[in-house]
Coordinates of C-alpha atoms and ligand atoms in Angstrom, one line a residue:
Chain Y
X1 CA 4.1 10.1 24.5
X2 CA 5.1 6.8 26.1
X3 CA 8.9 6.3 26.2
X4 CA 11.0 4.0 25.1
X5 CA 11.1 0.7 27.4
X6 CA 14.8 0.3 27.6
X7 CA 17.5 2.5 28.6
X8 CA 19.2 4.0 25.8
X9 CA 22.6 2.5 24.5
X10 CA 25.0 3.6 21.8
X11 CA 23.4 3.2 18.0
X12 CA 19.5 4.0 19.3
X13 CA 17.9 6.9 17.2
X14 CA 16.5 9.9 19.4
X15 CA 13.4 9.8 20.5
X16 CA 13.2 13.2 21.5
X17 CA 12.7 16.3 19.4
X18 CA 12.8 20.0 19.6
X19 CA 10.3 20.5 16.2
X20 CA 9.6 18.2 13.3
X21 CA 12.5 20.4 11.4
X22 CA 14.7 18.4 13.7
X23 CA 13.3 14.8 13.0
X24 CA 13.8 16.4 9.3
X25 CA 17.6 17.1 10.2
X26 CA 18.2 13.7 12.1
X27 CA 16.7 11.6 8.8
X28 CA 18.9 13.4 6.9
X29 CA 22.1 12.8 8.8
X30 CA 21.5 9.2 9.6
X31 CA 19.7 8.4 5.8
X32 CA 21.7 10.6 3.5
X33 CA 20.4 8.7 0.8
X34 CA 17.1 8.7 1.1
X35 CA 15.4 11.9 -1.0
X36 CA 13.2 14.3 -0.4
X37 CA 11.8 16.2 2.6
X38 CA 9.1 15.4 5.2
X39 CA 5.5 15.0 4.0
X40 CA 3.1 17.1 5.2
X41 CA 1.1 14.5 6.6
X42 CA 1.8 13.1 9.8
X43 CA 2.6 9.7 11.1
X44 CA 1.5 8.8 15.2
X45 CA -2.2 7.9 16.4
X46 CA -3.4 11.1 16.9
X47 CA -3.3 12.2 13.1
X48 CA -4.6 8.9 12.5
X49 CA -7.6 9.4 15.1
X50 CA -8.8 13.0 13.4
X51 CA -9.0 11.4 9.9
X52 CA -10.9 8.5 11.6
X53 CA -13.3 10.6 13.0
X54 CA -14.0 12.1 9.6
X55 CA -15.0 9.3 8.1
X56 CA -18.4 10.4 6.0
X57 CA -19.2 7.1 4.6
X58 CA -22.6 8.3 2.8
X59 CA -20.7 11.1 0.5
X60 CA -17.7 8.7 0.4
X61 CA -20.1 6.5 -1.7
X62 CA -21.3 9.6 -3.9
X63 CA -18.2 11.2 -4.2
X64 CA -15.2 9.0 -4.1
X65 CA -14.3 9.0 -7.7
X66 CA -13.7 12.7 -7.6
X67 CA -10.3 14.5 -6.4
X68 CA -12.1 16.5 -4.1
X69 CA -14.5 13.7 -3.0
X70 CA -14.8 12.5 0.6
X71 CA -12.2 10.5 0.6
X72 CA -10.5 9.1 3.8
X73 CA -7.0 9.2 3.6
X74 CA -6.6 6.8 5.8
X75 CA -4.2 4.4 3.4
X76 CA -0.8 5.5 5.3
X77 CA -2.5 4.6 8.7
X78 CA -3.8 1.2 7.5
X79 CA -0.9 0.1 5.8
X80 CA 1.9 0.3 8.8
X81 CA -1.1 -0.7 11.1
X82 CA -1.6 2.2 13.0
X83 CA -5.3 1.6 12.5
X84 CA -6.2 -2.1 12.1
X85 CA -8.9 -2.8 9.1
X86 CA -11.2 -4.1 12.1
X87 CA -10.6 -0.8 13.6
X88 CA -12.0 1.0 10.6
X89 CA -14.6 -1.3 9.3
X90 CA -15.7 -0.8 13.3
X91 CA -15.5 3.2 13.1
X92 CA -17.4 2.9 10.1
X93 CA -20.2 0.8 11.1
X94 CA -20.7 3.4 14.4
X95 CA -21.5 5.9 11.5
X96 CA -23.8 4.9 9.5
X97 CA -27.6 4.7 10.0
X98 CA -28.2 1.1 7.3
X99 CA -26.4 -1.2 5.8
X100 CA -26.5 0.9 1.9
X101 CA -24.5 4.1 3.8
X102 CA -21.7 2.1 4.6
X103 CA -21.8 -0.3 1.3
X104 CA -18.8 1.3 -0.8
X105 CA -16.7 2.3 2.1
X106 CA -16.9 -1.5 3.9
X107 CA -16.2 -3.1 0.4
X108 CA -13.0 -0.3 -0.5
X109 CA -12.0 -1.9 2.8
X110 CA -12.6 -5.6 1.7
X111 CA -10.2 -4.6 -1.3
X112 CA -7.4 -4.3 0.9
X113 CA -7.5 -7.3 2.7
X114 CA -8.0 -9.1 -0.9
X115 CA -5.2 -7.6 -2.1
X116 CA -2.7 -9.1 1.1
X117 CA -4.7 -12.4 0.6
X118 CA -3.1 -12.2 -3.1
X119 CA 0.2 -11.5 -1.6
X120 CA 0.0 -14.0 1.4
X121 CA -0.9 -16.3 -2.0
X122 CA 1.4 -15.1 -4.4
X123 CA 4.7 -13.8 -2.4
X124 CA 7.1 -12.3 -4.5
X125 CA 5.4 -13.5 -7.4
X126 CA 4.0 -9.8 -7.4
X127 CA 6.8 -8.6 -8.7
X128 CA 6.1 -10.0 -12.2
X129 CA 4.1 -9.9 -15.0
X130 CA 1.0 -12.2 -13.7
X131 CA -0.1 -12.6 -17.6
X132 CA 0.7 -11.9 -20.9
X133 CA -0.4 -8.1 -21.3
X134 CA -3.4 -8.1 -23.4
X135 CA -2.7 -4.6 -25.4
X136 CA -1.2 -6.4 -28.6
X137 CA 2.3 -5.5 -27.5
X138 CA 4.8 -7.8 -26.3
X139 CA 6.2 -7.0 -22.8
X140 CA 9.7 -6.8 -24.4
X141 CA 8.0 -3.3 -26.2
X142 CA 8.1 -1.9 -22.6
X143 CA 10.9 0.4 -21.4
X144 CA 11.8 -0.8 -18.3
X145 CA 13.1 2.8 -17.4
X146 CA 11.4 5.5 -15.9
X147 CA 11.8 8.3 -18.1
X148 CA 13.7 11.3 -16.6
X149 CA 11.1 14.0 -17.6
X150 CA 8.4 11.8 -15.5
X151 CA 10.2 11.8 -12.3
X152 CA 11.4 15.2 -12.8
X153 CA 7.4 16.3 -13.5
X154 CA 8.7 17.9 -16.9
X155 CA 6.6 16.3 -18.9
X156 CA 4.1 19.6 -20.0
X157 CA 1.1 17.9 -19.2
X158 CA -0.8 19.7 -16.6
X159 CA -2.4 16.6 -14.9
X160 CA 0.4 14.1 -14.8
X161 CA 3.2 16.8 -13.6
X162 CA 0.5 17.8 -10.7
X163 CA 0.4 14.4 -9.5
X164 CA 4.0 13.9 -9.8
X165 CA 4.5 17.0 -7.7
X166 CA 2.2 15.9 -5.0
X167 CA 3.3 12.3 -5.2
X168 CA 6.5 13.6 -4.6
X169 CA 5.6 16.1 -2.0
X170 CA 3.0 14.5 0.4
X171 CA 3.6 10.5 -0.5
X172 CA -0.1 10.3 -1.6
X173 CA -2.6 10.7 -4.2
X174 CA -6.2 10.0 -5.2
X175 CA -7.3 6.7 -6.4
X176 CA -8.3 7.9 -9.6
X177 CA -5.2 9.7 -10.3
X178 CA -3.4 6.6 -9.8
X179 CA -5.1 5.4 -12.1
X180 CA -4.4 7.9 -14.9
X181 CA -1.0 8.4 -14.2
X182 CA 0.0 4.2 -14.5
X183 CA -2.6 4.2 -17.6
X184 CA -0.7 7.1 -19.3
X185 CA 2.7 5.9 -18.3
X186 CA 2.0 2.0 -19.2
X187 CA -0.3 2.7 -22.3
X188 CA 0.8 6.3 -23.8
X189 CA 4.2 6.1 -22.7
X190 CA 5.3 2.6 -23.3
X191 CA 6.6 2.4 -20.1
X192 CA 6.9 -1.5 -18.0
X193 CA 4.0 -1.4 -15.2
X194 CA 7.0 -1.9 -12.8
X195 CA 9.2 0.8 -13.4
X196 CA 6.1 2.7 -12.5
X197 CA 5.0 0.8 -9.5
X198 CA 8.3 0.8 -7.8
X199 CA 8.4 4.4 -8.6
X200 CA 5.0 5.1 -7.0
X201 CA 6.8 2.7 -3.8
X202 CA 9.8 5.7 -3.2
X203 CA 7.5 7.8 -2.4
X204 CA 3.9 6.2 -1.1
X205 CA 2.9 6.8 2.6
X206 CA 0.9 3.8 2.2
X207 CA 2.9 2.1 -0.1
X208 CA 2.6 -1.6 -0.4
X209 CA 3.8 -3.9 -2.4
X210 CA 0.3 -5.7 -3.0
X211 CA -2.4 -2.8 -3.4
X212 CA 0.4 -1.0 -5.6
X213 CA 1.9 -3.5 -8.0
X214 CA -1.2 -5.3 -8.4
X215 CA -3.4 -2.3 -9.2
X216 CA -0.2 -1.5 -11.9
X217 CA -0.9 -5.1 -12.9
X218 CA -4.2 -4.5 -13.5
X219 CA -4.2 -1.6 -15.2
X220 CA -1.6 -2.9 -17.8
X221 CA -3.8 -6.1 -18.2
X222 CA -1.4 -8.2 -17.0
X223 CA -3.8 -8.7 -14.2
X224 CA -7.0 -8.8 -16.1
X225 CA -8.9 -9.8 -19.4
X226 CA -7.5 -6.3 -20.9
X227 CA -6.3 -3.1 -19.8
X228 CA -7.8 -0.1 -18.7
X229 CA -7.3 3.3 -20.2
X230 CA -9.3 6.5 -19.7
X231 CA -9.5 10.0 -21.9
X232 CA -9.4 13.7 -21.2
X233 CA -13.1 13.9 -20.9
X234 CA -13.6 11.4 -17.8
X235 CA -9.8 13.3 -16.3
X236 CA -11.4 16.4 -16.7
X237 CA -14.5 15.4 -15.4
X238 CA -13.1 14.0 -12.5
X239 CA -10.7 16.7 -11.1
X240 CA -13.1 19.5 -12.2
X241 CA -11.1 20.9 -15.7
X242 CA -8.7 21.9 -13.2
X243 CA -5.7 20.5 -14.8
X244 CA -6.9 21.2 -18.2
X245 CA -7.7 25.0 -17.6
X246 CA -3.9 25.6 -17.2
X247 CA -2.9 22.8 -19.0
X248 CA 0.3 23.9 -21.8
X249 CA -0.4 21.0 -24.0
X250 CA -4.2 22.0 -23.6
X251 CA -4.2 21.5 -27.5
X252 CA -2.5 18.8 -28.3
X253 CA -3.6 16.6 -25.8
X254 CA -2.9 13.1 -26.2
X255 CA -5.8 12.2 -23.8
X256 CA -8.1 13.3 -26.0
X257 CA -10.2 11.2 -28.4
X258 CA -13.0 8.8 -27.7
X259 CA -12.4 5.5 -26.3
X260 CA -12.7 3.6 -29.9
X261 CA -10.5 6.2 -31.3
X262 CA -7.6 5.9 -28.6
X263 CA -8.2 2.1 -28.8
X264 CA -7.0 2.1 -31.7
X265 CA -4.3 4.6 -31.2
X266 CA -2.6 2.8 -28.3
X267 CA -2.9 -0.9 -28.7
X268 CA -2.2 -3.5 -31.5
X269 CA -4.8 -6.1 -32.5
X270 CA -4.6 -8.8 -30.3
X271 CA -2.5 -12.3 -31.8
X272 CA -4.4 -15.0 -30.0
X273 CA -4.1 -15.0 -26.6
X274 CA -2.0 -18.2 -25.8
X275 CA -1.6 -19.7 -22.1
X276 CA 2.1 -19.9 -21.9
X277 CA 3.6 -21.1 -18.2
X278 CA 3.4 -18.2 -16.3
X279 CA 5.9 -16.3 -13.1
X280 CA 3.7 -18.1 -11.1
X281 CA 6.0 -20.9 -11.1
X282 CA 7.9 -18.7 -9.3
X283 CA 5.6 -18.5 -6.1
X284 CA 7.7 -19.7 -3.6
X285 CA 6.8 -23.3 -2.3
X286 CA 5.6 -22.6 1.1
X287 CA 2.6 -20.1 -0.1
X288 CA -0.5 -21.9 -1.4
X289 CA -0.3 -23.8 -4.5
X290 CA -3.8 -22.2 -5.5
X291 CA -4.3 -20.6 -8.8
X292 CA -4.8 -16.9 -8.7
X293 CA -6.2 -17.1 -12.0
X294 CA -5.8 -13.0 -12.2
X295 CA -8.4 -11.0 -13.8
X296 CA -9.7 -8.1 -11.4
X297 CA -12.6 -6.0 -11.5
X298 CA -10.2 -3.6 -9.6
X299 CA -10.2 -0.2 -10.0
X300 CA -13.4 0.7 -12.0
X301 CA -13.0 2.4 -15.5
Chain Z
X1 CA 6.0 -22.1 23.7
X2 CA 5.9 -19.1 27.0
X3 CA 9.0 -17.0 27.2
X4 CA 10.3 -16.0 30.8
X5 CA 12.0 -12.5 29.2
X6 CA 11.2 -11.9 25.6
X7 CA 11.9 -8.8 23.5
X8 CA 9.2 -7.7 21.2
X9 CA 10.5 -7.0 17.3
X10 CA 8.1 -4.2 15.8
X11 CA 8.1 -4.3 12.1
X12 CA 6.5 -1.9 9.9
X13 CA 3.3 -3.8 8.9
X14 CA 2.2 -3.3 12.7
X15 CA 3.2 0.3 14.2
X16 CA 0.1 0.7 16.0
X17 CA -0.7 0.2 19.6
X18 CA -3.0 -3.0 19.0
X19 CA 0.0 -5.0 17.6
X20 CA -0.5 -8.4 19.3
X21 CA 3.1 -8.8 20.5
X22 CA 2.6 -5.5 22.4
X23 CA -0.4 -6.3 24.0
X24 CA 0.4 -9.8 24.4
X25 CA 3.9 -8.0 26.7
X26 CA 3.4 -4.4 27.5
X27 CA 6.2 -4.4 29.7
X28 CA 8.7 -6.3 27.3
X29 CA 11.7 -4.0 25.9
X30 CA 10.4 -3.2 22.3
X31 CA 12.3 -2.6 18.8
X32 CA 12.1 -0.9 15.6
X33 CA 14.2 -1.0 13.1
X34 CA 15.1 0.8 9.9
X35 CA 16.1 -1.7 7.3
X36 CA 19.1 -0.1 5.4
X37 CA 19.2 -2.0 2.5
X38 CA 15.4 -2.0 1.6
X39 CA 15.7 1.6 1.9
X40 CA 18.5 1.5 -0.6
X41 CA 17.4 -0.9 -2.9
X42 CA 14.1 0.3 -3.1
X43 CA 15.4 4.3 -2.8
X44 CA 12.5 4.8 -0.2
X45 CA 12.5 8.7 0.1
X46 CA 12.7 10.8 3.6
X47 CA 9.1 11.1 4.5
X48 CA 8.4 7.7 4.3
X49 CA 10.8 6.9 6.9
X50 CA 9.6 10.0 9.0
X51 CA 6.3 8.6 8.7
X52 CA 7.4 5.5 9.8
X53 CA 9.5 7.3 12.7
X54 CA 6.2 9.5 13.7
X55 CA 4.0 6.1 13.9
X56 CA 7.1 4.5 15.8
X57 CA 7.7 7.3 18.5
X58 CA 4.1 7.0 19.5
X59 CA 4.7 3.8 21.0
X60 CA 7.4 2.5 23.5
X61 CA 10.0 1.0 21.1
X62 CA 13.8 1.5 21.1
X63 CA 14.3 2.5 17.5
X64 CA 18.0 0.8 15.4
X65 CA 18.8 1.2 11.7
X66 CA 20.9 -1.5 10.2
X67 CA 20.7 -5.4 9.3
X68 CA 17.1 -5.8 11.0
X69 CA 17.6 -9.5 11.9
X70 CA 21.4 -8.3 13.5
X71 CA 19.8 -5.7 15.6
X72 CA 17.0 -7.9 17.1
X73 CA 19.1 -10.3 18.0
X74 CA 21.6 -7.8 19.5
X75 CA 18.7 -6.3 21.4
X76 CA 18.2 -9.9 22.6
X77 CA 21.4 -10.1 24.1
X78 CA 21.2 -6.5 25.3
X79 CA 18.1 -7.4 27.5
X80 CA 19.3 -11.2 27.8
X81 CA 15.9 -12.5 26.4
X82 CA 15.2 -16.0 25.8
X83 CA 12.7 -15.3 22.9
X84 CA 11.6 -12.8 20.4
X85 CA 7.5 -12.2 20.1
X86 CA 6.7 -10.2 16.6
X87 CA 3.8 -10.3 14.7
X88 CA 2.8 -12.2 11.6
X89 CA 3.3 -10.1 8.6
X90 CA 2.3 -10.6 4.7
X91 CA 5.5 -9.1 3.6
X92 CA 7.9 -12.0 2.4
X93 CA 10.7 -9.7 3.3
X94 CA 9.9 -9.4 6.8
X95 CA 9.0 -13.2 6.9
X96 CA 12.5 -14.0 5.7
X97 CA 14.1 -11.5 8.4
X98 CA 11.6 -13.5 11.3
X99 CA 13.0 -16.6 9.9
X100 CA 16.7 -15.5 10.3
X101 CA 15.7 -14.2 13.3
X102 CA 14.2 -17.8 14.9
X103 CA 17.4 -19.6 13.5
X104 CA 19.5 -18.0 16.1
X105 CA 16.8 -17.0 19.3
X106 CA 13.0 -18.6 19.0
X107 CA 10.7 -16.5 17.8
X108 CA 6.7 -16.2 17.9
X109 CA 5.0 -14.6 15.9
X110 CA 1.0 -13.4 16.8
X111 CA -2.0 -12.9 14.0
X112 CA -3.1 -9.3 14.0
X113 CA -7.0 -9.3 14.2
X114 CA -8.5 -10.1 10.9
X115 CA -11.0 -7.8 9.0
X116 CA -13.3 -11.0 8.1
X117 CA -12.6 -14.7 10.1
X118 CA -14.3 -17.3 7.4
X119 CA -14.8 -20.7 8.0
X120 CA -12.3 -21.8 4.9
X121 CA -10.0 -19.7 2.8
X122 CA -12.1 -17.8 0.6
X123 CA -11.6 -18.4 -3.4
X124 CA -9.0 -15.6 -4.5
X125 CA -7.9 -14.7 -8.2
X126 CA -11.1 -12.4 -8.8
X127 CA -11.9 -9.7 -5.9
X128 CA -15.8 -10.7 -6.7
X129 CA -15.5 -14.3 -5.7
X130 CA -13.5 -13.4 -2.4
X131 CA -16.2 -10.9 -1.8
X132 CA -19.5 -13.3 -2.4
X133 CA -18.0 -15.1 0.2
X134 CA -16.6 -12.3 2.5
X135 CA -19.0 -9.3 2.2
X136 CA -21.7 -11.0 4.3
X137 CA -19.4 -12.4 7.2
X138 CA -18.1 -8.7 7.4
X139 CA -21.5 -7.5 7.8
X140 CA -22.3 -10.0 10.5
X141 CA -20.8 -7.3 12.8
X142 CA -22.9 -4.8 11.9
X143 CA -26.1 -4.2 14.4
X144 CA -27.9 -1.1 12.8
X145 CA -29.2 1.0 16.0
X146 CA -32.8 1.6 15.4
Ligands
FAD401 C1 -1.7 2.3 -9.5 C2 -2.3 2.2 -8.1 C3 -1.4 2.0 -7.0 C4 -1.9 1.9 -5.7 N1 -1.0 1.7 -4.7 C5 -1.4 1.6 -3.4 C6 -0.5 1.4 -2.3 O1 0.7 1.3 -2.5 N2 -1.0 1.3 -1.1 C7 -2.4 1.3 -0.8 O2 -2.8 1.2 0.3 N3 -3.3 1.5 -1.8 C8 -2.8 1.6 -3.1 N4 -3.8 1.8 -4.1 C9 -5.2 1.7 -3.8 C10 -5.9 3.1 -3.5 O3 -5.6 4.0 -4.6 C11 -5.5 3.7 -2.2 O4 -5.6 2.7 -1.2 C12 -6.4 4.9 -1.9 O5 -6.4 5.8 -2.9 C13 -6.0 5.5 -0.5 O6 -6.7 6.7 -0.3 P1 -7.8 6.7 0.9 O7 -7.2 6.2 2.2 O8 -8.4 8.0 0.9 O9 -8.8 5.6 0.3 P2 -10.4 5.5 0.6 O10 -11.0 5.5 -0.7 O11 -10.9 6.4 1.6 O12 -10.5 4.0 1.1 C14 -10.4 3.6 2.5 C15 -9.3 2.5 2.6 O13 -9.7 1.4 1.9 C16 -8.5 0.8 1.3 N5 -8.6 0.9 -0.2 C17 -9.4 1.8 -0.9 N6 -9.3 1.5 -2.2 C18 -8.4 0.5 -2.3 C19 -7.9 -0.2 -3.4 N7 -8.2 0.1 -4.7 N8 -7.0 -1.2 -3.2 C20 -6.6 -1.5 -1.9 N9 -7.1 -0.8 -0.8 C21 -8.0 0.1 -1.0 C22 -7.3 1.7 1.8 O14 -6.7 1.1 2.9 C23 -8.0 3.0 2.1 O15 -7.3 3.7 3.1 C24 -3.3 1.9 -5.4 C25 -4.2 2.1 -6.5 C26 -3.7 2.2 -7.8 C27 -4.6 2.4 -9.0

């Protein structure tokens, strides 16, 4: 471990430590405020290294959607540039024997640099609603509170208190079950994308204001032509009945239904969609004038 | 602009070893530092900033908490530099903490290596028009060995 370049002077942090307990003790003497413990995943090259070299690109592209698919985990890395995205892309490449191996992996990839080209664009223009949502409710019908049984992972459904816990826990969580949990929150709970997204922001590894707001955007439509929603049978599905299987509410589900029925259940018809001046009059002059004209593909229902 | 005794500011978009200031000055005195109002405002819980600290004590940085623009500059004057080198950053946050930052010292910032280099900015607003225009310079690096 290289140290530090300069002589150390009153007011520099220790860069020594007996055991991780004591960088745990340290944080919480000199950031009393900030909650929680230590995740279990680690920060430094090294950790970063091992999940490089697991990269399986061909049963990333089979598996991905799943919880237990081969995944990379590399988000935390990437984010605070501990690996670079030409690192990666490079690491990949090595791997694979054609082009099709590689295809999803290299374009998951291309998603994060389009989302920081959207922020380069867009600046703190991020931080509001891009569009009217398209769910037939006005944005006013959003709380703007996160509601206390959410972040406390009280809320007796199986699914969304598991990824609360590991949210809260290990600062990560599948793509998909990012998914659900802003789809439930936004669309069954009534609850404003960005009480969620800066929610999901305490606690991320990889948190980042682009990839996270704008995926909330997206999934509350006000980011795209119209929002995206999902039912039990695609959760269950997807993380192998094993929320449902010990689920409480296993029987009154509100997941469950088909996607015409919950259509119906969770959004008002649509008033004419009208183009009213938008928060991107807010982008701040010196970012390009260019319209993002919204409407992602991003993340697949 | 060439500095005769910079200091590097690390921010948190760049905590690896390839950041360009870094490489640019391996032997320049480094900084981190903990920004104690984002993790206020923004109530950024423990283990991001021990993952933070974990990607920070793997390289040679001196690591502060406080005002982040304040403790460059101090670090400055600690190592009487005559510039500050950083790295470009998409966050408008740290842009606005670089441009504090160059009112009072100069400061340059270096562009990280970018996943794709195309010829003119791509069309944004839809990930599929970036990508018609991206995907194919991306795989230009690509050599299958056969
Ligand atoms: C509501 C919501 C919030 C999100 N918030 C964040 C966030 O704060 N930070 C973040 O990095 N990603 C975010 N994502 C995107 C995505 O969920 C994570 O990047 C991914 O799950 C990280 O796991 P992984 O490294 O195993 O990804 P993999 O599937 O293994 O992908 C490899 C890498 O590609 C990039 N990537 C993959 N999918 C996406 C995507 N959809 N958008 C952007 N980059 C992607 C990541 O850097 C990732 O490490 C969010 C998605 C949703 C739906």
């Amino acid at each position: 471990m290289p140290s530090a370049a300069s002589p150390p002077i009153n007011g520099d942090l220790p860069r020594q430590f007996a055991s991780r307990d004591a960088l745990n003790t340290l944080l919480a003497q000199e950031f009393p405020e900030a909650e929680g413990e230590l995740s279990p995943i680690r920060g430094g090259r090294e950790a970063a290294e091992n999940k490089l070299r697991r990269i399986d690109a061909r049963s990333y592209a089979k598996s991905r959607n799943h919880l237990n698919g081969a995944v990379t985990g590399l988000s935390p890395y990437i984010r605070h540039g501990v690996l670079s995205l030409p690192e990666v892309r490079d690491a990949v490449f090595a791997r694979i024997r054609n082009r099709d191996e590689g295809g999803k992996l290299i374009n998951e990839l291309g998603w994060r640099d389009f989302w920081q080209r959207m922020w380069l664009d867009l600046g703190d223009g991020i931080h509001h609603d891009q569009e009217p949502f398209k769910t037939g409710h006005d944005a006013g019908a959003y709380s703007r509170e996160l509601p206390a049984d959410v972040r406390a992972g009280t809320t007796g459904l199986a699914c969304m208190d598991g990824f609360r816990d590991q949210l809260v826990s290990t600062g990560w969580l599948h793509n998909h079950a990012r998914m659900w949990m802003a789809a439930w929150l936004v669309h069954w709970r009534r609850v404003h994308w960005k009480a969620g997204a800066d929610w999901f922001l305490e606690h991320l590894l990889d948190g980042d204001p682009a990839s996270n707001h704008l995926s909330w955007q997206w999934v509350a439509s006000t980011f795209s032509h119209k929002p995206y929603f999902f039912n039990r049978g695609n959760l269950e599905r997807y993380s192998d009945g094993h929320f449902c299987d010990s689920c409480p509410s296993a029987n009154s589900c509100p997941l469950e239904g088909s996607y015409d029925q919950l259509e119906n259940r969770l959004f008002a018809p649509m008033p004419a969609i009208r183009e009213t001046g938008n928060n991107r009059n807010q982008q701040r002059q010196r970012r390009s004038s260019g319209g993002a004209s919204a409407a992602l593909a991003r993340p697949k229902r | 602009m060439t500095f005769q005794r910079p200091i590097l500011w690390i921010h948190e978009e760049a905590l690896g070893a390839n950041n360009p200031a870094l490489q640019a000055w391996p032997e320049a005195p480094a900084v981190f530092v903990f920004d104690t109002c984002w993790i206020q405002d923004a109530r950024i819980s423990r283990k991001r900033l021990g993952f933070l600290y974990e990607n920070a004590l793997d390289l040679p940085l001196t690591l502060r908490k406080g005002d982040v623009a304040a403790e460059v500059l101090a670090f400055a004057r600690r190592h009487q530099a005559d510039g500050v080198v950083s790295s470009s950053a998409v966050d408008p946050r740290l842009e606005q903490i670089g441009e504090a930052i160059d009112a009072e010292l100069p400061l340059e910032l270096l562009d990280p290596e970018p996943f794709v280099e195309l010829p003119r900015p791509p069309r944004l607003g839809r990930f599929s028009r970036y990508w018609r225009e991206a995907e194919a310079v991306v795989w230009e690096g690509y050599s299958a060995a056969r």
